[in-house]
Structures are given as C-alpha cells and as structure tokens.
Short mmCIF file of C-alpha atoms and ligand atoms in Angstrom, two decimals:
data_model
loop_
_atom_site.label_atom_id
_atom_site.label_comp_id
_atom_site.label_asym_id
_atom_site.label_seq_id
_atom_site.Cartn_x
_atom_site.Cartn_y
_atom_site.Cartn_z
CA MET A 1 97.74 104.16 71.39
CA ILE A 2 96.94 101.09 69.35
CA LYS A 3 96.78 101.68 65.59
CA VAL A 4 94.62 98.79 64.41
CA SER A 5 95.45 99.12 60.69
CA ASP A 6 99.17 98.61 61.47
CA LEU A 7 98.65 95.98 64.14
CA LYS A 8 96.41 93.84 61.90
CA LYS A 9 99.40 93.22 59.62
CA ASP A 10 100.88 91.07 62.41
CA PHE A 11 97.91 88.68 62.17
CA PRO A 12 97.99 86.62 58.97
CA ILE A 13 94.38 85.48 59.30
CA PHE A 14 93.21 88.96 58.32
CA ASP A 15 94.48 88.31 54.79
CA ARG A 16 91.53 85.96 54.35
CA GLU A 17 88.26 86.83 52.75
CA ILE A 18 85.07 85.26 54.06
CA ASN A 19 82.13 84.91 51.70
CA GLY A 20 83.80 87.45 49.42
CA LYS A 21 84.05 90.02 52.23
CA ARG A 22 86.83 91.20 54.50
CA LEU A 23 86.97 89.19 57.72
CA THR A 24 85.27 91.00 60.60
CA TYR A 25 86.32 88.79 63.48
CA LEU A 26 84.31 89.56 66.61
CA ASP A 27 84.63 86.25 68.45
CA SER A 28 87.76 86.79 70.52
CA GLY A 29 85.74 85.94 73.63
CA ALA A 30 85.82 82.37 72.31
CA THR A 31 89.42 82.51 71.13
CA SER A 32 91.80 85.21 69.94
CA GLN A 33 93.65 85.29 66.64
CA LYS A 34 97.43 84.71 66.71
CA PRO A 35 100.17 87.08 65.63
CA ASN A 36 103.08 85.93 63.46
CA SER A 37 105.43 86.14 66.43
CA VAL A 38 103.50 83.38 68.25
CA ILE A 39 103.14 81.19 65.15
CA ASN A 40 106.83 81.65 64.25
CA GLU A 41 108.05 80.99 67.78
CA MET A 42 106.26 77.64 67.91
CA THR A 43 107.56 76.73 64.45
CA ASN A 44 111.03 77.74 65.59
CA VAL A 45 110.90 75.32 68.54
CA TYR A 46 109.74 72.42 66.39
CA THR A 47 112.22 73.28 63.64
CA ASN A 48 115.34 74.12 65.61
CA MET A 49 115.34 72.94 69.18
CA ASN A 50 112.62 70.42 69.89
CA ALA A 51 113.31 68.08 72.81
CA ASN A 52 111.37 67.17 75.93
CA VAL A 53 111.89 69.57 78.84
CA HIS A 54 113.51 68.84 82.20
CA ARG A 55 114.83 65.46 81.02
CA GLY A 56 117.81 65.69 78.76
CA THR A 57 121.34 66.74 79.53
CA TYR A 58 121.93 67.59 75.87
CA VAL A 59 121.81 70.96 74.14
CA LEU A 60 118.32 70.72 72.61
CA SER A 61 116.68 69.76 75.88
CA SER A 62 118.54 72.46 77.82
CA GLU A 63 117.42 75.05 75.27
CA THR A 64 113.73 74.10 75.35
CA THR A 65 113.81 73.79 79.14
CA ALA A 66 115.34 77.25 79.48
CA LYS A 67 112.74 78.75 77.12
CA TYR A 68 109.89 76.97 78.89
CA GLU A 69 111.00 78.14 82.33
CA GLU A 70 111.61 81.66 81.04
CA VAL A 71 107.89 81.88 80.19
CA ARG A 72 107.07 81.36 83.86
CA ASN A 73 109.10 84.46 84.58
CA LYS A 74 107.41 86.44 81.81
CA LEU A 75 104.02 85.53 83.27
CA LYS A 76 105.20 86.39 86.77
CA ASN A 77 106.05 89.89 85.54
CA PHE A 78 102.89 90.12 83.44
CA ILE A 79 100.55 89.65 86.42
CA ASN A 80 103.04 90.81 89.07
CA ALA A 81 103.11 87.50 90.95
CA TYR A 82 105.37 87.31 94.00
CA SER A 83 107.44 84.52 92.47
CA SER A 84 107.68 82.57 89.21
CA ASP A 85 107.12 79.41 91.30
CA GLU A 86 103.53 80.57 91.65
CA ILE A 87 102.91 80.16 87.91
CA ILE A 88 101.41 76.71 87.28
CA PHE A 89 100.88 75.72 83.66
CA ALA A 90 97.55 74.06 82.92
CA LYS A 91 95.69 73.22 79.71
CA GLY A 92 93.50 76.28 80.10
CA CYS A 93 91.20 78.03 82.50
CA THR A 94 88.82 75.07 82.68
CA GLU A 95 91.58 72.69 83.73
CA GLY A 96 92.71 75.31 86.23
CA PHE A 97 89.32 75.32 87.92
CA ASN A 98 89.15 71.52 87.92
CA PHE A 99 92.54 71.39 89.63
CA LEU A 100 91.61 74.04 92.21
CA ALA A 101 88.17 72.58 92.97
CA ASN A 102 89.57 69.07 93.44
CA SER A 103 92.57 70.11 95.45
CA ILE A 104 90.90 72.70 97.69
CA CYS A 105 87.63 70.89 98.35
CA LYS A 106 89.33 67.67 99.44
CA ASP A 107 90.40 69.44 102.63
CA LEU A 108 87.00 71.00 103.40
CA ASN A 109 84.38 69.70 105.83
CA ALA A 110 80.84 68.63 104.99
CA GLY A 111 78.58 71.69 105.14
CA ASP A 112 81.31 74.14 104.13
CA GLU A 113 80.20 76.68 101.56
CA ILE A 114 81.35 77.88 98.16
CA ILE A 115 80.20 81.20 96.69
CA LEU A 116 79.92 81.69 92.93
CA SER A 117 77.84 84.22 91.01
CA GLU A 118 74.81 83.75 88.77
CA ILE A 119 76.77 84.81 85.69
CA GLU A 120 79.66 82.32 85.89
CA HIS A 121 81.02 80.36 82.95
CA HIS A 122 80.46 76.61 83.25
CA ALA A 123 84.22 76.25 83.83
CA ASN A 124 83.66 77.99 87.17
CA ILE A 125 80.50 76.06 88.05
CA ILE A 126 80.80 72.41 87.08
CA PRO A 127 84.11 71.62 88.86
CA TRP A 128 82.64 73.06 92.09
CA GLN A 129 79.38 71.16 91.60
CA MET A 130 81.34 67.92 91.16
CA ALA A 131 83.46 68.59 94.24
CA ALA A 132 80.42 69.70 96.26
CA ALA A 133 78.65 66.42 95.47
CA LYS A 134 81.75 64.43 96.46
CA TYR A 135 82.50 66.25 99.72
CA ASN A 136 79.01 67.35 100.73
CA LEU A 137 79.55 71.07 100.28
CA LYS A 138 76.99 73.79 99.61
CA ILE A 139 77.12 76.21 96.68
CA ASN A 140 75.53 79.67 96.92
CA TYR A 141 75.18 82.01 93.94
CA ILE A 142 75.42 85.80 94.26
CA ASN A 143 72.50 87.51 92.50
CA VAL A 144 73.26 89.45 89.35
CA SER A 145 71.01 92.50 88.97
CA GLU A 146 68.88 93.55 85.98
CA SER A 147 71.70 95.82 84.92
CA PHE A 148 74.01 92.77 84.90
CA GLU A 149 76.05 93.75 87.95
CA LEU A 150 76.90 91.76 91.08
CA ASP A 151 74.61 92.39 94.04
CA PHE A 152 77.13 93.25 96.75
CA ASP A 153 74.50 93.28 99.52
CA HIS A 154 73.63 89.72 98.58
CA LEU A 155 77.31 88.76 98.59
CA GLU A 156 77.69 90.23 102.08
CA SER A 157 74.66 88.31 103.31
CA LEU A 158 76.08 85.04 101.93
CA LEU A 159 79.50 85.38 103.57
CA ASN A 160 79.74 83.48 106.87
CA LYS A 161 82.16 81.35 108.87
CA ASN A 162 81.41 78.29 106.71
CA THR A 163 82.40 80.08 103.49
CA LYS A 164 85.65 78.54 102.32
CA VAL A 165 85.80 79.44 98.63
CA VAL A 166 84.65 82.52 96.72
CA SER A 167 85.19 82.14 92.97
CA ILE A 168 83.95 84.87 90.63
CA VAL A 169 84.46 85.89 87.05
CA GLY A 170 86.86 88.83 86.60
CA GLU A 171 85.29 89.99 83.33
CA SER A 172 82.01 88.46 82.18
CA ASN A 173 82.03 86.70 78.80
CA ILE A 174 78.35 87.70 78.45
CA SER A 175 77.73 91.19 79.82
CA GLY A 176 81.27 92.54 80.01
CA MET A 177 80.71 93.05 83.77
CA LEU A 178 83.94 93.90 85.58
CA PRO A 179 83.25 93.27 89.25
CA ASP A 180 85.20 95.35 91.75
CA ILE A 181 87.79 92.73 92.65
CA LYS A 182 89.37 94.71 95.49
CA LYS A 183 85.98 95.33 97.08
CA ILE A 184 85.08 91.63 96.89
CA ASN A 185 88.48 90.74 98.31
CA SER A 186 88.11 93.01 101.31
CA LEU A 187 84.57 91.75 102.02
CA VAL A 188 85.75 88.14 101.79
CA LYS A 189 88.83 88.72 103.96
CA ASP A 190 86.92 90.76 106.56
CA LYS A 191 84.19 88.19 107.09
CA THR A 192 85.73 84.79 106.34
CA ASP A 193 88.93 82.80 106.03
CA ALA A 194 87.89 81.75 102.50
CA VAL A 195 90.14 81.82 99.46
CA TYR A 196 89.13 84.22 96.70
CA ILE A 197 89.65 82.93 93.16
CA VAL A 198 89.29 85.15 90.09
CA ASP A 199 88.31 83.72 86.70
CA GLY A 200 90.74 85.66 84.52
CA ALA A 201 89.83 84.04 81.17
CA GLN A 202 88.41 87.30 79.76
CA LEU A 203 90.05 89.71 82.19
CA VAL A 204 93.75 89.01 81.69
CA PRO A 205 93.76 89.42 77.87
CA HIS A 206 92.20 92.89 78.17
CA ARG A 207 93.33 94.58 81.37
CA LYS A 208 96.50 95.23 83.32
CA ILE A 209 96.47 92.82 86.24
CA ASP A 210 98.52 93.07 89.41
CA VAL A 211 97.69 90.16 91.68
CA GLN A 212 99.62 91.66 94.59
CA ASP A 213 97.69 94.90 94.38
CA LEU A 214 94.35 93.07 94.03
CA GLY A 215 95.11 90.96 97.10
CA ILE A 216 93.44 87.85 95.65
CA ASP A 217 94.48 84.25 96.30
CA PHE A 218 94.19 82.47 92.94
CA LEU A 219 93.76 83.49 89.30
CA CYS A 220 92.92 81.21 86.35
CA VAL A 221 94.19 82.33 82.95
CA SER A 222 93.40 81.11 79.46
CA GLY A 223 96.33 81.35 77.01
CA HIS A 224 94.35 81.02 73.79
CA LYS A 225 92.25 84.10 74.55
CA MET A 226 95.34 86.31 74.92
CA LEU A 227 96.98 85.65 71.53
CA GLY A 228 98.57 82.37 72.68
CA PRO A 229 98.00 78.88 71.35
CA THR A 230 95.34 76.45 72.53
CA GLY A 231 96.14 73.86 75.18
CA ILE A 232 97.92 76.24 77.54
CA GLY A 233 96.78 78.34 80.46
CA VAL A 234 97.93 79.29 83.91
CA VAL A 235 96.82 78.93 87.49
CA TRP A 236 98.43 81.53 89.66
CA GLY A 237 98.21 81.09 93.41
CA ARG A 238 99.91 82.53 96.46
CA LYS A 239 103.00 80.48 97.24
CA GLU A 240 101.96 79.53 100.78
CA LEU A 241 98.55 78.35 99.54
CA LEU A 242 99.99 76.32 96.66
CA GLU A 243 102.52 74.71 98.98
CA ASN A 244 99.65 73.45 101.15
CA LEU A 245 97.63 71.98 98.26
CA ASP A 246 97.99 68.39 97.12
CA PRO A 247 98.46 67.58 93.45
CA VAL A 248 95.52 66.19 91.52
CA TYR A 249 97.42 64.55 88.66
CA GLY A 250 100.33 62.18 89.22
CA GLY A 251 103.29 61.06 87.12
CA GLY A 252 106.27 62.58 85.33
CA ASP A 253 108.16 65.41 86.95
CA MET A 254 105.76 66.12 89.79
CA ILE A 255 107.64 63.82 92.19
CA GLU A 256 110.62 64.12 94.46
CA GLU A 257 111.02 60.39 95.18
CA VAL A 258 108.96 57.37 94.19
CA PHE A 259 108.81 54.06 96.05
CA TYR A 260 106.67 51.02 95.20
CA ASP A 261 104.18 51.95 97.89
CA THR A 262 104.39 55.73 98.13
CA ALA A 263 105.91 58.91 96.72
CA THR A 264 106.86 62.43 97.75
CA TRP A 265 106.16 65.57 95.75
CA ALA A 266 108.46 67.99 93.99
CA PRO A 267 108.34 71.61 95.19
CA ILE A 268 105.94 74.03 93.45
CA PRO A 269 105.39 74.66 90.58
CA HIS A 270 106.46 71.19 89.35
CA LYS A 271 104.31 69.41 91.95
CA PHE A 272 101.26 70.37 89.84
CA GLU A 273 102.65 69.66 86.37
CA ALA A 274 102.40 65.90 85.78
CA GLY A 275 103.63 64.33 82.55
CA THR A 276 105.19 66.04 79.55
CA PRO A 277 103.93 69.60 79.75
CA PRO A 278 102.70 71.42 76.63
CA TYR A 279 106.07 73.15 76.44
CA VAL A 280 105.74 74.31 72.82
CA GLU A 281 102.38 75.88 73.65
CA ALA A 282 103.87 77.45 76.77
CA ILE A 283 106.69 78.94 74.69
CA GLY A 284 104.07 80.21 72.23
CA LEU A 285 102.26 81.81 75.15
CA GLY A 286 105.54 83.47 76.10
CA ALA A 287 105.64 85.11 72.66
CA ALA A 288 102.02 86.25 73.16
CA VAL A 289 102.93 87.79 76.52
CA ASP A 290 105.85 89.60 74.85
CA TYR A 291 103.48 90.93 72.18
CA LEU A 292 101.01 92.26 74.75
CA PHE A 293 103.82 93.59 76.94
CA ASN A 294 105.24 95.52 73.98
CA LEU A 295 101.82 96.99 73.23
CA ASP A 296 101.61 97.91 76.94
CA MET A 297 98.56 96.61 78.80
CA ASN A 298 97.55 100.20 79.62
CA ASN A 299 97.06 100.73 75.87
CA VAL A 300 95.26 97.40 75.50
CA GLN A 301 92.91 98.36 78.32
CA LYS A 302 92.27 101.84 76.89
CA HIS A 303 91.59 100.34 73.47
CA SER A 304 89.04 97.98 75.01
CA ASP A 305 87.36 100.84 76.92
CA ASP A 306 87.18 103.14 73.88
CA LEU A 307 85.93 100.41 71.57
CA ARG A 308 83.35 99.31 74.11
CA GLU A 309 82.01 102.86 74.40
CA TYR A 310 81.73 103.15 70.61
CA ALA A 311 80.15 99.72 70.19
CA LYS A 312 77.68 100.32 73.00
CA ASN A 313 76.35 103.48 71.34
CA LYS A 314 76.34 101.97 67.88
CA LEU A 315 74.53 98.75 68.87
CA GLY A 316 72.27 100.66 71.27
CA ASN A 317 70.75 102.52 68.31
CA ILE A 318 69.52 99.39 66.53
CA ASP A 319 65.75 98.97 66.71
CA GLY A 320 64.61 95.56 67.91
CA LEU A 321 68.00 94.55 69.34
CA ASN A 322 68.13 93.46 72.99
CA ILE A 323 71.60 93.85 74.48
CA ILE A 324 72.85 92.07 77.58
CA HIS A 325 75.45 94.57 78.64
CA THR A 326 76.14 96.28 81.92
CA ASN A 327 75.30 99.98 82.41
CA SER A 328 78.42 100.44 84.45
CA LYS A 329 81.00 102.99 83.25
CA LEU A 330 83.60 100.25 83.28
CA ALA A 331 83.06 97.02 81.33
CA GLY A 332 84.61 94.69 78.81
CA CYS A 333 83.93 95.05 75.08
CA THR A 334 81.52 92.10 75.07
CA PHE A 335 77.91 92.22 73.93
CA ALA A 336 75.52 89.28 74.04
CA MET A 337 72.44 90.14 71.99
CA SER A 338 69.06 88.79 70.98
CA VAL A 339 66.22 89.72 68.65
CA ASP A 340 62.68 88.82 69.71
CA GLY A 341 61.27 85.98 67.62
CA VAL A 342 64.54 85.23 65.79
CA HIS A 343 66.93 82.47 66.83
CA ALA A 344 70.47 83.61 67.61
CA THR A 345 71.88 80.96 65.26
CA ASP A 346 69.88 82.37 62.33
CA ILE A 347 71.25 85.84 62.98
CA SER A 348 74.82 84.60 63.28
CA LEU A 349 74.45 82.62 60.01
CA MET A 350 73.21 85.80 58.32
CA LEU A 351 76.10 87.81 59.79
CA ASP A 352 78.54 85.28 58.37
CA THR A 353 77.34 86.19 54.87
CA PHE A 354 78.66 89.70 55.61
CA GLY A 355 82.03 88.23 56.67
CA VAL A 356 81.17 88.85 60.34
CA ALA A 357 82.22 86.10 62.76
CA VAL A 358 80.19 86.07 65.99
CA ARG A 359 79.17 83.18 68.18
CA ALA A 360 75.62 81.98 68.87
CA GLY A 361 74.57 79.84 71.82
CA HIS A 362 74.62 80.06 75.60
CA HIS A 363 78.40 80.73 75.61
CA CYS A 364 78.79 78.23 78.48
CA VAL A 365 76.67 80.47 80.71
CA GLN A 366 73.47 78.46 80.45
CA PRO A 367 72.00 79.06 83.93
CA PHE A 368 72.14 82.83 83.43
CA HIS A 369 70.56 82.56 79.98
CA ARG A 370 67.82 80.46 81.56
CA LYS A 371 67.31 83.15 84.21
CA LEU A 372 66.76 85.64 81.36
CA ASN A 373 64.36 83.22 79.63
CA LEU A 374 66.71 82.93 76.66
CA ASP A 375 68.05 79.71 75.24
CA ALA A 376 70.67 81.48 73.16
CA THR A 377 72.19 84.85 72.30
CA PHE A 378 74.66 85.92 69.64
CA ARG A 379 77.77 87.58 71.01
CA ALA A 380 80.30 90.07 69.68
CA THR A 381 83.59 90.65 71.48
CA GLY A 382 86.22 93.18 70.50
CA TYR A 383 89.96 92.84 70.93
CA ILE A 384 93.15 94.71 69.99
CA TYR A 385 92.76 94.03 66.23
CA ASN A 386 89.19 95.34 66.13
CA ASP A 387 88.25 98.93 65.47
CA GLU A 388 85.20 101.12 65.01
CA GLU A 389 84.82 99.95 61.41
CA ASP A 390 84.31 96.38 62.63
CA PHE A 391 81.40 97.50 64.79
CA ASP A 392 80.01 99.62 61.92
CA ILE A 393 80.04 96.53 59.71
CA LEU A 394 78.48 94.44 62.49
CA SER A 395 75.73 97.00 63.16
CA ASN A 396 74.89 97.33 59.50
CA ALA A 397 74.81 93.53 59.11
CA ILE A 398 72.56 93.16 62.17
CA GLU A 399 70.14 95.77 60.79
CA GLU A 400 70.01 94.00 57.41
CA SER A 401 69.53 90.62 59.13
CA ILE A 402 66.69 91.94 61.27
CA LYS A 403 64.98 93.31 58.15
CA LEU A 404 65.24 89.94 56.44
CA LEU A 405 64.38 87.73 59.39
CA THR A 406 61.50 89.59 61.06
N1 PMP B 501 85.81 81.46 82.01
C1 PMP B 501 85.35 82.34 81.12
C2 PMP B 501 84.71 83.61 81.60
C3 PMP B 501 85.47 82.08 79.75
O1 PMP B 501 84.99 82.96 78.87
C4 PMP B 501 86.07 80.86 79.33
C5 PMP B 501 86.22 80.52 77.86
N2 PMP B 501 85.05 80.64 77.11
C6 PMP B 501 86.54 79.99 80.30
C7 PMP B 501 86.40 80.30 81.62
C8 PMP B 501 87.21 78.68 79.91
O2 PMP B 501 88.51 78.92 79.44
P1 PMP B 501 89.35 77.82 78.64
O3 PMP B 501 88.86 77.84 77.25
O4 PMP B 501 90.77 78.31 78.76
O5 PMP B 501 89.17 76.52 79.32
#
C-alpha cells in the first residue's frame, strides 16, 4: 500500500505553495516530480566522482562507469529484459522512436507497411512519417472507438504480409487506454513477420512490465516520467533484433575500429550510444528505478487503479464536463477533459489559481483531437504522490471555473 502523506515527504517540490495554495500537481503525464534520492544521487556524482565514462583508467572514471553500467542492470531487472545489453540509453522516448524508425525502415522495401493507432503521441507518428516519406512506405492507423479503445477487428484487417512494423501506445496519455499488449502481439506474430514496438512512456512509470512475458520486440521508455531526470530514456529491444540493426548516430564509443575510409561497430548496447552519454542522468534514473522498485510496482499499479476509479467517479459527476476516458475496467489515471464553449487554456489558468497544475493543449496527440473536433483539452494525470484529496480539489476547482467561465 502506498501512503501518500508519507511518500510526499520524499518530494521537496511539495513544500511549495502556488498562488497561496498547496500544490496540487496533476501533470505527471507531462513529467513526474523527483524524489530527494534522485536529486541527491545526481548531486553526489557531480560532487564526488564526476568523470567521463568508459574513457579513464583512473578512480573517478571507473566509479562513474561502474555506476552508469549498473543502471543498465537495474533496468534489465525492472522490465525483465533477457540481458542488460538490451538496454540502450537514449534521450527519451521521442529519441527512441527516431532511432527505431530510422534504423528499421532503412532495411524495408518500398510499399512495406507500418501500423500505428489513431491515438498515438506525435513521438510515435512523426518519426515513422519521416521514414515512410524517405523509403516509400505506407502508414495505416488502427481505428480508436467512441469509447476510446482500439478496434481489434480493424487491426486484424490491416495486418498482411507487407506489414513490417506495428507500433502502439502502451498506455494512452489522453484516454488512459491500456491496450491488450499480449493480444496485439499474438495477432501480429500470427499474421506477419513484423516487429511490435510498445510506446512505454506512460505505461512503464505506472505498471509492472515484463517484456519476456509480453512477448514484444521493442519498448521505448521515458525516464523523466518515472521520477528520473530529463534527458534520459531507454530503448529496449530483443538482443537478436538489436544486433541486426545499424546505428543511426556515429562517433564516440559506438565503434570497434575506425579507419580513414570506414569503421566497424562496437557490440550492443554501445553500438547505439554515440558520444558522451548522459551518464549523470542515467545514474539519476537508476535512483528512480530503485525508488519505484522499493515501493513495488504492484503497489504502484494498484495505487493508479484505485485513484483512477475514484477520479473517474468524481469527475464524472461534474455537470458540463466532457471526459475523454475509456470505459474499460482497466485504464491509466489520465483524464483529458473539455467544457463546451470554454477554451481549455482558460480553464487551466483558472485551475492554477487554486494551486492545481494541469496541462492544456493537444498533448502531442493532435490528429486524435482533430478527429474529436477539439483543438485542445485540459488533462489531469495522477501518480504515486497524488491521492483522493488532489482529485477533490481538482473537481471543486473545475466546478468553480465552469461557474465563472460559462
Ligand atoms: N509517448 C507518449 C504516450 C507520451 O506521453 C510522451 C511524452 N508526453 C512521449 C511518447 C514522449 O516522451 P519523451 O518526453 O520521453 O520524449
């Protein structure tokens, strides 16, 4: 069980007041707050052991290198990867998708097909669009129903021998949708030889993930949404697939040998990590993984499910509030909302006066907003440091804002 009042003490930001009110932070879908252990660990590296990794033979460099590489192992255990060599550090989920799209699509043939869904984040659309334009590939989008769920019949009808990539969000940053990953995987594997990539930006911070059990091929992870610092994320891929991919960025430690006219690549994971890696951020992410591991991801998941249930009922009772949230029994604690005739930015500005931090905009899911005839929504997302009181405050502030703005 997570006791929010105790846990909040680990997060110094909650000492702040906003507009004279306690901070009600409901924007973890954009980025999570950081516990002291992460902040202190990064300060510790800069204060006591800073040196570039993989390069020095001296004590400081050996210490940072050991800490950096240890994080790979922590992440391996966290998602149950087959090997720590499968953990590739990237700047974030977006860079992960850019790497995968560039590296995978280069080996595809004109006319090959990529399947995404209608509710993808731009990070899982634009890199594929760019690669599709370059290599003459076709992108198909799985329909998302009125109850904000994937249309599996449509997915089945799209799968064919030309399908080479299926890349779908693991937990929607709009509707909280949690697609059945195992079901998608078995459909994809039964009907195609495509790779199945899961966008784990929202999924991995909230739910226990076992990539071996899921049977997927790649997973993109965002460090800053799971208590870690910005500038660090992970691409996990099956070893045999990663070994067959070419690097996209060159330079630094990603080589085995360099000649004036050619070069050979280092083994994975280093083949994909060009230049000085964000080792301090990676070590910070290691502290975040420790924090979540100590809480136990089963508890984190249960907290998300309980809070989502509470928030859904609470927000569902507000007159005049439209909520983009799946009806499914299982979903993330994420609610994109709108009020007819009121711009989402105006509501979020009003909520700020109550100390409530939510985001307004299209949340990098513009095509799906367009499908719903909305240019913007305001979005609340709950995480481990949020409790029922946060959603009480939010609901009350929304009701007051509606009164004032309509
Ligand atoms: N996918 C989803 C579903 C997201 O919510 C986000 C972040 N908003 C991303 C991808 C991009 O992640 P990052 O910030 O790590 O690039």
